[in-house]
Tab-separated table of C-alpha atoms in Angstrom:
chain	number	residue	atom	x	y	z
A	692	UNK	CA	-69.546	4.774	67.758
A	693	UNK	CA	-67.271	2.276	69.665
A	694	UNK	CA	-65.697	1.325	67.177
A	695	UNK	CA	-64.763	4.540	65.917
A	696	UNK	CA	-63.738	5.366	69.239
A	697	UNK	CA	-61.522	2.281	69.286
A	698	UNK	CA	-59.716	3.290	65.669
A	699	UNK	CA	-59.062	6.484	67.019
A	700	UNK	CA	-57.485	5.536	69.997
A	701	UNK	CA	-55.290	2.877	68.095
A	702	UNK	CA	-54.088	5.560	65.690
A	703	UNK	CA	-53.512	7.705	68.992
A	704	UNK	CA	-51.096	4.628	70.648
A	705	UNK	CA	-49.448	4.329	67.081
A	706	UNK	CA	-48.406	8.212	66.972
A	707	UNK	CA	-47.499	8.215	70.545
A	708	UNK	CA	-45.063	4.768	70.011
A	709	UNK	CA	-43.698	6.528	66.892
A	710	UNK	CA	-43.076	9.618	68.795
A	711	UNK	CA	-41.648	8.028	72.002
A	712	UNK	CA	-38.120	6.593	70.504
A	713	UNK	CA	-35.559	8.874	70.127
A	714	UNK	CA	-34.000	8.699	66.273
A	715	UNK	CA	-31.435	6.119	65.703
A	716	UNK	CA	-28.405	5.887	64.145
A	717	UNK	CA	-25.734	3.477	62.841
A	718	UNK	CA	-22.656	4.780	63.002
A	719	UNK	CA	-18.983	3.599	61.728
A	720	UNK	CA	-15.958	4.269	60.683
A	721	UNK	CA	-14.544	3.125	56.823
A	722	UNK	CA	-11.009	2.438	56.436
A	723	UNK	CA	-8.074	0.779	54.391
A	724	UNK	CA	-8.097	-2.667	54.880
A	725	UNK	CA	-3.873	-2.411	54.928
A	726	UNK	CA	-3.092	0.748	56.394
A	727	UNK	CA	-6.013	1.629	58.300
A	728	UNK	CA	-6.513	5.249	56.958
A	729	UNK	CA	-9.687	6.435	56.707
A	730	UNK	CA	-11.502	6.472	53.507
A	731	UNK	CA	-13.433	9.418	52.304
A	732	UNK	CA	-16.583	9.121	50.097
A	733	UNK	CA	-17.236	5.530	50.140
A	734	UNK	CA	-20.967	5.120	49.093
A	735	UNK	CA	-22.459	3.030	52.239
A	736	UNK	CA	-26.351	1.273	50.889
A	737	UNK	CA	-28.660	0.351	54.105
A	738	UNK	CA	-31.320	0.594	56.337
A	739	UNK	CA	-33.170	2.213	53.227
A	740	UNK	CA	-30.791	4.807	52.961
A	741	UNK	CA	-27.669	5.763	51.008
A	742	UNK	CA	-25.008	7.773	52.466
A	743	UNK	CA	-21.479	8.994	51.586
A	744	UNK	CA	-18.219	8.426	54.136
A	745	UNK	CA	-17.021	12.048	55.541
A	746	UNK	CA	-13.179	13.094	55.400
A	747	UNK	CA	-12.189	10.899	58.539
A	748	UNK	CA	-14.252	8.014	56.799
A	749	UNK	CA	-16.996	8.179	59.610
A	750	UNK	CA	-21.046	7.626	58.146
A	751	UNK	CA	-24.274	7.274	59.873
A	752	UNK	CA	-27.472	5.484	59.175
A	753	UNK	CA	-30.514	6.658	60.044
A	754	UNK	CA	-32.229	3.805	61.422
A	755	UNK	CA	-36.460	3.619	59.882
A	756	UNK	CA	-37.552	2.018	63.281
A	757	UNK	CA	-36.435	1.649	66.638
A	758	UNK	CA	-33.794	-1.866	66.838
A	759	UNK	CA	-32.829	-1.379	69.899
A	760	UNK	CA	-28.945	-1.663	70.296
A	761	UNK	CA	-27.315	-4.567	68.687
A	762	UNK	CA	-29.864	-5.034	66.203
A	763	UNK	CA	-28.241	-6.338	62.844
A	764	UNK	CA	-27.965	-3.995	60.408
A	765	UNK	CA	-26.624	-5.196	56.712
A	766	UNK	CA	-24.627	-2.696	54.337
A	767	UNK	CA	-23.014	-2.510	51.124
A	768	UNK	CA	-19.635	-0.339	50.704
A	769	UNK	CA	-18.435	0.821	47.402
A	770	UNK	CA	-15.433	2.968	47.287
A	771	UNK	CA	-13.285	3.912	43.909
A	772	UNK	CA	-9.834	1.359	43.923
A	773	UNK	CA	-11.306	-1.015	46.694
A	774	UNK	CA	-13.481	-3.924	46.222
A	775	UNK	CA	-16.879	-3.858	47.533
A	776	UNK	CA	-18.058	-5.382	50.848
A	777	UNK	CA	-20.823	-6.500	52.081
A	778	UNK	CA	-21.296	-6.851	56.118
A	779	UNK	CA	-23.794	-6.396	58.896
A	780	UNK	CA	-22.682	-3.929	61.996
A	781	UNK	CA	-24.689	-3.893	65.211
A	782	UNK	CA	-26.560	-0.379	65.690
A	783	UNK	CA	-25.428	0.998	68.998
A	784	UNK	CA	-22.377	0.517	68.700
A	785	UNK	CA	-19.562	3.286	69.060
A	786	UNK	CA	-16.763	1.816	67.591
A	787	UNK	CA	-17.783	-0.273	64.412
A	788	UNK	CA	-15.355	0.093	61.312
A	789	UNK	CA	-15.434	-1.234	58.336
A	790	UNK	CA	-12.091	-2.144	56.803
A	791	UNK	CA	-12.375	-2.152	52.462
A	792	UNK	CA	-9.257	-4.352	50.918
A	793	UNK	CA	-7.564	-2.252	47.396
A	794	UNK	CA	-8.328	-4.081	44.480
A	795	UNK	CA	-7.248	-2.990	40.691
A	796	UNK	CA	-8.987	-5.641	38.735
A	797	UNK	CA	-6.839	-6.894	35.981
A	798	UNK	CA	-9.650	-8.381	33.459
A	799	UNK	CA	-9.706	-10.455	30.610
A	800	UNK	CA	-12.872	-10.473	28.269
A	801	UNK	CA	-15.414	-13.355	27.704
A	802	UNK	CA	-18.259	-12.931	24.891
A	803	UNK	CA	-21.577	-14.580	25.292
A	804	UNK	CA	-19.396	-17.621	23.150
A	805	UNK	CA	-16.460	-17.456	25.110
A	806	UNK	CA	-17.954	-17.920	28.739
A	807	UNK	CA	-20.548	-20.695	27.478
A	808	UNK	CA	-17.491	-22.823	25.923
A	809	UNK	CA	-16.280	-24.639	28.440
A	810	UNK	CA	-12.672	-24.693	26.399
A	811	UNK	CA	-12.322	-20.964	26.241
A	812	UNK	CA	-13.969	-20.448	29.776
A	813	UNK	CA	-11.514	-22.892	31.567
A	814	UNK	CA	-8.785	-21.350	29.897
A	815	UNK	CA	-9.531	-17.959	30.885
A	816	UNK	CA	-10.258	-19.179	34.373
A	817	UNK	CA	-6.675	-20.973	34.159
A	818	UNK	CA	-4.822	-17.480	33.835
A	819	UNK	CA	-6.331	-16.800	37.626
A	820	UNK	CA	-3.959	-19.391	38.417
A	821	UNK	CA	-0.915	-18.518	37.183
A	822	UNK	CA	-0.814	-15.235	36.089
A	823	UNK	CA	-2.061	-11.410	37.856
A	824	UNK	CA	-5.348	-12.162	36.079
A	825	UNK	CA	-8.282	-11.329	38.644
A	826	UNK	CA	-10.934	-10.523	36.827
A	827	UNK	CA	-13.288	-11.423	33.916
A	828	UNK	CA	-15.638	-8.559	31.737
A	829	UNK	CA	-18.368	-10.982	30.785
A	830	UNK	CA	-20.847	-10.351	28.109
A	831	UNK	CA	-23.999	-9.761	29.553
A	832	UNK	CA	-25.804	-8.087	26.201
A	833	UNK	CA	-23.308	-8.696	23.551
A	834	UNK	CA	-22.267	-7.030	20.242
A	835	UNK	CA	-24.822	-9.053	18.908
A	836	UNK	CA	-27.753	-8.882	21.255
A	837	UNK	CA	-27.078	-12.168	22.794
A	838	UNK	CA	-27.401	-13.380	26.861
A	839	UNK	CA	-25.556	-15.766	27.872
A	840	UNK	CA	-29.007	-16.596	30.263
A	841	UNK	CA	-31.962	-16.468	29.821
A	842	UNK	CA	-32.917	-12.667	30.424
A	843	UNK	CA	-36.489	-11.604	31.432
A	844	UNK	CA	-36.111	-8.228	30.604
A	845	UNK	CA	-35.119	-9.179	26.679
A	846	UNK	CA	-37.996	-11.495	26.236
A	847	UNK	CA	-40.769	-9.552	27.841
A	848	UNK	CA	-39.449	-6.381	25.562
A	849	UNK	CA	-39.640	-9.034	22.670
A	850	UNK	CA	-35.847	-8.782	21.622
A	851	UNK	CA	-35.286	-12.466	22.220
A	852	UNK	CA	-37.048	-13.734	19.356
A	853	UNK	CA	-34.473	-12.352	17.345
A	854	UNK	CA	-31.571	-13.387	19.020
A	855	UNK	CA	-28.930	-15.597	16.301
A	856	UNK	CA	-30.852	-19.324	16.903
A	857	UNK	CA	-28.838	-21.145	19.412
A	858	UNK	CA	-27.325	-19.177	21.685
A	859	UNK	CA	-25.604	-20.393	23.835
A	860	UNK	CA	-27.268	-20.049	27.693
A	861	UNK	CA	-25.295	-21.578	31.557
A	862	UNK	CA	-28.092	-22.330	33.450
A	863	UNK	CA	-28.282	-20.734	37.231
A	864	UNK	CA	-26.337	-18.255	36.102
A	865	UNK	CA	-26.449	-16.351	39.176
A	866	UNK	CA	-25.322	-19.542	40.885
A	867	UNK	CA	-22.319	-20.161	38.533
A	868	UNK	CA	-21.527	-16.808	38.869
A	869	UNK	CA	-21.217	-17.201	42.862
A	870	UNK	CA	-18.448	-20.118	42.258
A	871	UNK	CA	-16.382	-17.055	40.315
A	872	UNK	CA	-16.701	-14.932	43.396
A	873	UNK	CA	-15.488	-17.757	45.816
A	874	UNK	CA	-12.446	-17.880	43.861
A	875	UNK	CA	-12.024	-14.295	44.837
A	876	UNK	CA	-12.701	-12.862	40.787
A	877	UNK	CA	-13.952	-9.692	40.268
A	878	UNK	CA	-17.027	-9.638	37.908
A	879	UNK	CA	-17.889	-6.937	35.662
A	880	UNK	CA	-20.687	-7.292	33.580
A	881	UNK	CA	-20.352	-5.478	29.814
A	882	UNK	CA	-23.795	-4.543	28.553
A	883	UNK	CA	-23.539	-2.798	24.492
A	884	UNK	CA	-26.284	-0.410	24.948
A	885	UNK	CA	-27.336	1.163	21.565
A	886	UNK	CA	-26.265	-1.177	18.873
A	887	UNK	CA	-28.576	-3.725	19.145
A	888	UNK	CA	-30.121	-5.935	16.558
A	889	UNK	CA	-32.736	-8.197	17.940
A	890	UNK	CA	-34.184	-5.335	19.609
A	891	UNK	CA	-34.275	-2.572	16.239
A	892	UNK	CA	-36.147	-5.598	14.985
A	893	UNK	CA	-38.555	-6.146	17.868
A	894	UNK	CA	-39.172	-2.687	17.657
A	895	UNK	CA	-38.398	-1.268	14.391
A	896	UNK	CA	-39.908	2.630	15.655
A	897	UNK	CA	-36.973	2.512	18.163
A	898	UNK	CA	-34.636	1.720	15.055
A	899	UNK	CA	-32.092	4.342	13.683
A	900	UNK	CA	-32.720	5.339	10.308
A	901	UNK	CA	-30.621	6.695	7.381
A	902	UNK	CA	-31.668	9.438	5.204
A	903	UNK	CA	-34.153	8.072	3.138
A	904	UNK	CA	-35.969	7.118	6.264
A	905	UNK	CA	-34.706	3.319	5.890
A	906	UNK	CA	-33.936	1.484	8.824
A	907	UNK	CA	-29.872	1.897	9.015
A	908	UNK	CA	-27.369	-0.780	9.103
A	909	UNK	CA	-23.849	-0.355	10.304
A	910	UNK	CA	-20.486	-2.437	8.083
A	911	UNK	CA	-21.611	-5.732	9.808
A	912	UNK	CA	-25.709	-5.337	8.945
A	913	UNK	CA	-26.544	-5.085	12.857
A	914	UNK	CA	-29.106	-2.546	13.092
A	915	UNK	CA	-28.853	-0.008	16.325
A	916	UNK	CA	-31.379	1.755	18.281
A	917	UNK	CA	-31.873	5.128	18.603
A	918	UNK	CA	-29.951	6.633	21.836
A	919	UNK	CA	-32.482	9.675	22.553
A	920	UNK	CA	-35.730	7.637	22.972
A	921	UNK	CA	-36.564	6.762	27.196
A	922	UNK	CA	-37.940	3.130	25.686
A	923	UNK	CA	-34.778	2.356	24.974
A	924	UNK	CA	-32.591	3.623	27.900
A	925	UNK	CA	-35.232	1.533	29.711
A	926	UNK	CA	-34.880	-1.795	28.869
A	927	UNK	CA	-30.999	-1.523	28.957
A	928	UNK	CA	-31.569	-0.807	32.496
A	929	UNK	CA	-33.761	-3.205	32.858
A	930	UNK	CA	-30.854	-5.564	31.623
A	931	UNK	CA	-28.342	-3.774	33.783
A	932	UNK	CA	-30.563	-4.504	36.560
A	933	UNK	CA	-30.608	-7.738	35.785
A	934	UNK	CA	-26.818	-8.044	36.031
A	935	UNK	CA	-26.687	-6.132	39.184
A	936	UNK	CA	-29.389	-8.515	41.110
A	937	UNK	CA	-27.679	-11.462	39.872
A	938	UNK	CA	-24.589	-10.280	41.788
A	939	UNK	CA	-21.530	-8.450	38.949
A	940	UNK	CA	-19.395	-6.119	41.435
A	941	UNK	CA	-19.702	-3.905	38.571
A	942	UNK	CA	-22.073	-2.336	35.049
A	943	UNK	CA	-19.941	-1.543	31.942
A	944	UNK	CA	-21.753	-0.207	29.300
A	945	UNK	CA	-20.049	-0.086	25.781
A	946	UNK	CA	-21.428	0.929	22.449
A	947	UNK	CA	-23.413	4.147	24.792
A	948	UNK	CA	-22.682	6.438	21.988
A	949	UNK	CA	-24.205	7.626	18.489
A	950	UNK	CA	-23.268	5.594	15.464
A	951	UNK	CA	-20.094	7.136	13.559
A	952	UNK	CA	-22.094	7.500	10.771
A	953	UNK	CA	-23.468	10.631	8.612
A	954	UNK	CA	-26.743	11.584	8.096
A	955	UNK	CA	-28.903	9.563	10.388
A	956	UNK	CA	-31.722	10.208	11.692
A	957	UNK	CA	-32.978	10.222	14.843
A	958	UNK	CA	-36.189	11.099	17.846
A	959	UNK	CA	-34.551	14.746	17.473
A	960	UNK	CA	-32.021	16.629	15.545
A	961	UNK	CA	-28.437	15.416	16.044
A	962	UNK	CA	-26.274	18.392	17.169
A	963	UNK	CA	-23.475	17.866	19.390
A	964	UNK	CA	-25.473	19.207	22.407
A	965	UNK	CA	-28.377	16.485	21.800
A	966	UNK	CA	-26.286	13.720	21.568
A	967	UNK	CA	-23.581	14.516	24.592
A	968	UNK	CA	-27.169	15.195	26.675
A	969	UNK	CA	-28.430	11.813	25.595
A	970	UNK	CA	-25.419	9.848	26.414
A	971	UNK	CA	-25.533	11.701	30.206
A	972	UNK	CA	-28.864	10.957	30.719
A	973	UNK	CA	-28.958	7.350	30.387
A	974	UNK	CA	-25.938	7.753	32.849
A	975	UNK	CA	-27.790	9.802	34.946
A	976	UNK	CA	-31.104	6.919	34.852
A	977	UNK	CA	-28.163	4.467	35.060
A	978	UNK	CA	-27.095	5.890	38.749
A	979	UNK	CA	-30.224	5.922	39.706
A	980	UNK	CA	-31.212	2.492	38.747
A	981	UNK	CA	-28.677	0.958	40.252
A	982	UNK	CA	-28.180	2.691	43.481
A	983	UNK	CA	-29.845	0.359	45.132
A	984	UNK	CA	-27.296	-2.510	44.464
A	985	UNK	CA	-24.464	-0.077	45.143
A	986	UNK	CA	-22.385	-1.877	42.228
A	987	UNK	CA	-19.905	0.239	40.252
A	988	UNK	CA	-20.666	1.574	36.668
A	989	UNK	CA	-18.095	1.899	34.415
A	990	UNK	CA	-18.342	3.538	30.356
A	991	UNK	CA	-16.437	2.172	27.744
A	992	UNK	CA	-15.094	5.306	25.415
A	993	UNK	CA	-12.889	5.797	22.069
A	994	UNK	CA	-9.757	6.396	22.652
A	995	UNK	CA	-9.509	9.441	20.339
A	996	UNK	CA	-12.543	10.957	22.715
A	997	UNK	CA	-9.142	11.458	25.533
A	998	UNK	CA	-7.614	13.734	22.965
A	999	UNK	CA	-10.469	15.312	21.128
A	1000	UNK	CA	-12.301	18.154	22.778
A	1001	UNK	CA	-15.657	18.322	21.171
A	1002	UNK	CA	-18.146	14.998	21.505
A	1003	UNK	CA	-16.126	12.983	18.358
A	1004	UNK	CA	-19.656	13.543	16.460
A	1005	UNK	CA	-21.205	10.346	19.082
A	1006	UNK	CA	-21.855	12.010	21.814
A	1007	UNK	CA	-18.703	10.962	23.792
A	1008	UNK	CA	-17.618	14.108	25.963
A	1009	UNK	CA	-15.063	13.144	28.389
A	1010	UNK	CA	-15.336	16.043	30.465
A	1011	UNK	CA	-19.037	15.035	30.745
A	1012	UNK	CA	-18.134	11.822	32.211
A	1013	UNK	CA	-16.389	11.857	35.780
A	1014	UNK	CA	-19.814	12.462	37.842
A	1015	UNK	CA	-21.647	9.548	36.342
A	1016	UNK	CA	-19.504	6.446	36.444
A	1017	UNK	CA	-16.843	5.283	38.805
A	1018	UNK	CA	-14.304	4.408	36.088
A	1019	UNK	CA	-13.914	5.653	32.447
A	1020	UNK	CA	-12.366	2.877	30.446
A	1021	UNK	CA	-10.994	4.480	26.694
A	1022	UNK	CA	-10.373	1.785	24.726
A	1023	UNK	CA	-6.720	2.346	23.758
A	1024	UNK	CA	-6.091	-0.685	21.070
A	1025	UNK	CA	-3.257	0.819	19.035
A	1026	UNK	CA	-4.673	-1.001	16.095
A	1027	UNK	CA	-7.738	1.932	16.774
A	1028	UNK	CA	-5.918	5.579	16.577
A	1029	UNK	CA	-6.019	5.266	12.830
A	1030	UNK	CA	-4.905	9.076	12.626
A	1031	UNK	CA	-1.871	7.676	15.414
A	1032	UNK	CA	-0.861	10.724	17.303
A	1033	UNK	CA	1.354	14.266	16.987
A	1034	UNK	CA	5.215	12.587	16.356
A	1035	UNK	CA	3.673	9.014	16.505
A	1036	UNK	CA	2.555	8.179	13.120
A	1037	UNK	CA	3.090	4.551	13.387
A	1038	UNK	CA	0.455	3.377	16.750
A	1039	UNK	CA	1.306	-0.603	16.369
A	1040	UNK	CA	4.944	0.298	16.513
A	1041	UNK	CA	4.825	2.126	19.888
A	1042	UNK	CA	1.782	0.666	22.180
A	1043	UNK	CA	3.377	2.106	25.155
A	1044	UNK	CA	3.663	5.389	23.981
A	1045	UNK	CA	-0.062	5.375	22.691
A	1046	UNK	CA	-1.439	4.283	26.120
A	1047	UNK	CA	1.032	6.071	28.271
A	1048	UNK	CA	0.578	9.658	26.541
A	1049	UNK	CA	-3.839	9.178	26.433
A	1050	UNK	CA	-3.682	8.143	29.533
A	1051	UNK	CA	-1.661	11.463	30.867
A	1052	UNK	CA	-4.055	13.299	28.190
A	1053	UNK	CA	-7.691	12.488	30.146
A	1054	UNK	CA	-5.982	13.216	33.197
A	1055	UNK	CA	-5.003	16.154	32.369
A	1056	UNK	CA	-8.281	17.288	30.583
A	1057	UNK	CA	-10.775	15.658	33.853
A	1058	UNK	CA	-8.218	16.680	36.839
A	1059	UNK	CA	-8.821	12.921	38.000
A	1060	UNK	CA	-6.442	10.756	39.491
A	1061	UNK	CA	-5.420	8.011	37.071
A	1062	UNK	CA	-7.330	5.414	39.534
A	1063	UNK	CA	-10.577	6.565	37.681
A	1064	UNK	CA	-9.491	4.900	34.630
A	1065	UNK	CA	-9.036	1.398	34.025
A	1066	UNK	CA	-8.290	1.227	30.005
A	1067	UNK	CA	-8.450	-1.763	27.036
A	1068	UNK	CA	-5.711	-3.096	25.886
A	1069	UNK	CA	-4.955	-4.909	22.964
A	1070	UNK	CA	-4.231	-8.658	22.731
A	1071	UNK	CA	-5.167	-9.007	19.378
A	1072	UNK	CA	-3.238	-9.273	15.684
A	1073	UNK	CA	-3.294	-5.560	14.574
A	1074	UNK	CA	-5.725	-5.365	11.766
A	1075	UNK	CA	-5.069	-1.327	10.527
A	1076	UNK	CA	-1.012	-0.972	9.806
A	1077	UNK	CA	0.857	-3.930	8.957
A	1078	UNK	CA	-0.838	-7.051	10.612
A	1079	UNK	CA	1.695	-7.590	13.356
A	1080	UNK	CA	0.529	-10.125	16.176
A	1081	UNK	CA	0.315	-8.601	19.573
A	1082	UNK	CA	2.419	-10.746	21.760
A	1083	UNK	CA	4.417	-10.296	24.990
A	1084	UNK	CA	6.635	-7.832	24.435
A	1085	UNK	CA	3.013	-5.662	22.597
A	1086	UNK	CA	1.175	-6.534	25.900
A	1087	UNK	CA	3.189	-5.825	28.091
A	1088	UNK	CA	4.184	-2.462	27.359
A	1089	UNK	CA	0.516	-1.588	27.175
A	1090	UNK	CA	0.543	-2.902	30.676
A	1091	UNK	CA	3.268	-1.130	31.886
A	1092	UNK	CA	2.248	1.972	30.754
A	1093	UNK	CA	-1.048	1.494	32.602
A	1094	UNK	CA	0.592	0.560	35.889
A	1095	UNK	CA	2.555	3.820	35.703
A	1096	UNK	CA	-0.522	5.962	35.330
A	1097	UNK	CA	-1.420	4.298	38.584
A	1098	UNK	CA	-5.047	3.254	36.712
A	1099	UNK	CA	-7.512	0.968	38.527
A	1100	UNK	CA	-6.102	-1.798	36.848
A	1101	UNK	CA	-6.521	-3.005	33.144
A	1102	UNK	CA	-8.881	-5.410	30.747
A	1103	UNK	CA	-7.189	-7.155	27.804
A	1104	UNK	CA	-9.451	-7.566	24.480
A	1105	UNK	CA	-9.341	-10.450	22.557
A	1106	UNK	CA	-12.552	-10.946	20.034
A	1107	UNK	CA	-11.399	-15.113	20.454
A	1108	UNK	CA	-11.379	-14.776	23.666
A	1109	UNK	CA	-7.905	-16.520	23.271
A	1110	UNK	CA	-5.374	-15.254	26.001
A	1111	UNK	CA	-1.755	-16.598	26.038
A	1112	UNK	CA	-0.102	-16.467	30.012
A	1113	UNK	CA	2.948	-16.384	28.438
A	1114	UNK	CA	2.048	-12.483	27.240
A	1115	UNK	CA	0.971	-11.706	30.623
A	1116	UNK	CA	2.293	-10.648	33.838
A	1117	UNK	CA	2.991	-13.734	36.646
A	1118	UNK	CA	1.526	-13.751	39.826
């Protein structure tokens, strides 16, 4: 009986402590690192909570316990054309801001080959140097399947037994990937969702099949999995979570669409509204996956998906887009708009053009400023028309007709991950 009596009075002191401190909060202010304006809708992550900057860029945190005042509190603050931060402000404080520097990353991209070969990664570290390079896109699941580490979430899902035999790993990743940040890079970390061929194999139920009920191969005999099944939208978060814990500013996904291919089958039948609501889904799983790690998510889309107004038969919607992701990236390689565009039959001839007019095109269609996109370019020989090289003069008009969309930045594709600084912009 005493010691019942003693519980009960303990759980008596613990409601009255509980109830005793007022509610706390961490309040600041968010603002332009440069001009000092407030900055509204900047996504603040702490105390257990996530919370969204008002109009004059003011939050507050609702602290889970009582600190007392000047208790250390740390945050993380994402906010679309600024890089992220991550501080610590002192709860009782009145005036604490937060000031965000503008970044538009200007990326080059490094395949699981490319950032393990110490050749091509120095080189592409070089242009960080010398040219307005400040940024890599780094495979983190390549076109193949690949890690350039060793991933947890491939080999307890089985995939890694059928990565290619020796890939190519860097050890402490998350380590080396710290020395890129203290050069002041931004790191975004490319993850090809669906087309996946270690992992069909693992799991040949997950694979997409053809008509005959085959398993389906696309024109390079990778197999892909199929984009409506949860299995699969959870291990490529897994994988995304991965890259967000080891510390990427930002999660581009590429390859999130349906194969361009007819007559596949998949978990259910493949009408346009099926495959758009599969593709926003994962997004949707994506966001809230990686809220925690408040790291931006990008999608990687055709460029033909700017101009065409249904889901380009993958699933691709662009209107669908703008709530899910911080930046939409169409990939506008010339070499790609095979069809070219109305009075511009001849894409290699007029990169500019191409860029500059999809660019005003998904703008148009979304309402968005053009700091929600941050596009591909080319930087590669053009493999559709007449085999041209893309040098400077190619490459930089591309460039130019990004900067004029005012985009959030730009990434340069090269499948060699070979980069010349003479094509590109100096410092």
């Amino acid at each position: 009986m005493i010691n019942r009596f003693m519980q009960w009075s303990v759980a008596l002191l613990c409601l009255l402590a509980q109830a005793s401190w007022a509610q706390q909060y961490l309040t600041a202010r968010v603002v332009d690192a440069v001009s000092r304006q407030p900055i509204a809708g900047a996504t603040v992550v702490g105390a257990g909570s996530i919370v969204r900057s008002t109009p004059d860029g003011s939050f507050a945190l609702a602290l889970t316990a009582p600190s007392g005042d000047g208790a250390s509190v740390s945050l993380s603050l994402k906010a679309v054309g600024f890089a992220r931060v991550e501080t610590s402000l002192r709860a009782g404080v009145a005036d604490n801001v937060v000031a965000m520097p503008r970044l538009r990353p200007k990326a080059v991209y490094l395949s699981v080959y490319g950032v393990t070969n110490r050749t091509l990664r120095d080189a592409a570290l070089g242009l960080t140097q010398r040219t307005v390079i400040n940024a890599l896109v780094i495979d983190v699941k390549g076109d193949r399947g690949m890690t350039p580490y060793r991933s947890l979430a491939r080999e307890r899902i089985g995939a890694q037994a059928y990565a290619p035999p020796g890939t190519p790993r860097i050890e402490n990743f998350a380590a080396w990937l710290k020395t890129l940040h203290a050069r002041g890079l931004y790191l975004i970390a490319r993850i090809v969702v669906f087309k996946d061929d270690p992992l069909a194999q693992a799991h040949p139920e997950w694979a997409v099949r053809d008509a005959q009920g085959d398993i389906w191969q696309d024109r390079e005999h990778l197999r892909w999995v199929d984009p409506m099944l949860p299995a699969v939208w959870a291990h490529n978060l897994d994988v995304a979570e991965e890259a967000a814990r080891s510390g990427f500013d930002e999660i581009q996904f590429d390859y999130l669409r349906f194969p361009d291919a007819p007559a596949l089958r998949f978990a259910s039948p493949s009408t346009e509204a099926q495959r758009v609501a599969a593709i926003t889904g994962f997004l949707s799983a994506a966001n809230e996956r990686l809220a925690p790690y408040n790291v931006y998510t990008s999608v990687d889309i055709f460029g033909y998906v700017c101009w065409n107004l249904n889901d380009t038969m993958i699933g691709q919607q662009l209107e669908t887009l703008p709530p899910l992701v911080d930046y939409i990236s169409p990939m506008l390689y010339p070499s790609g708009f095979t069809w070219g565009l109305p009075g511009c039959r001849a894409p290699t001839e007029h990169p500019g053009e191409i860029v500059s007019r999809t660019l005003a095109q998904a703008v148009d269609r979304t309402r968005l400023p053009g700091i929600r996109f941050r596009p591909w370019l080319q930087a590669f020989r053009d493999y559709a028309f007449d085999r041209r090289p893309f040098g400077a003069a190619e490459i930089r008009a591309q460039i130019d007709a990004s900067d004029a969309a005012q985009t959030d930045g730009w990434m340069l594709w090269n499948p060699r991950n070979q980069y010349d600084p003479a094509t590109l912009p100096r410092q």
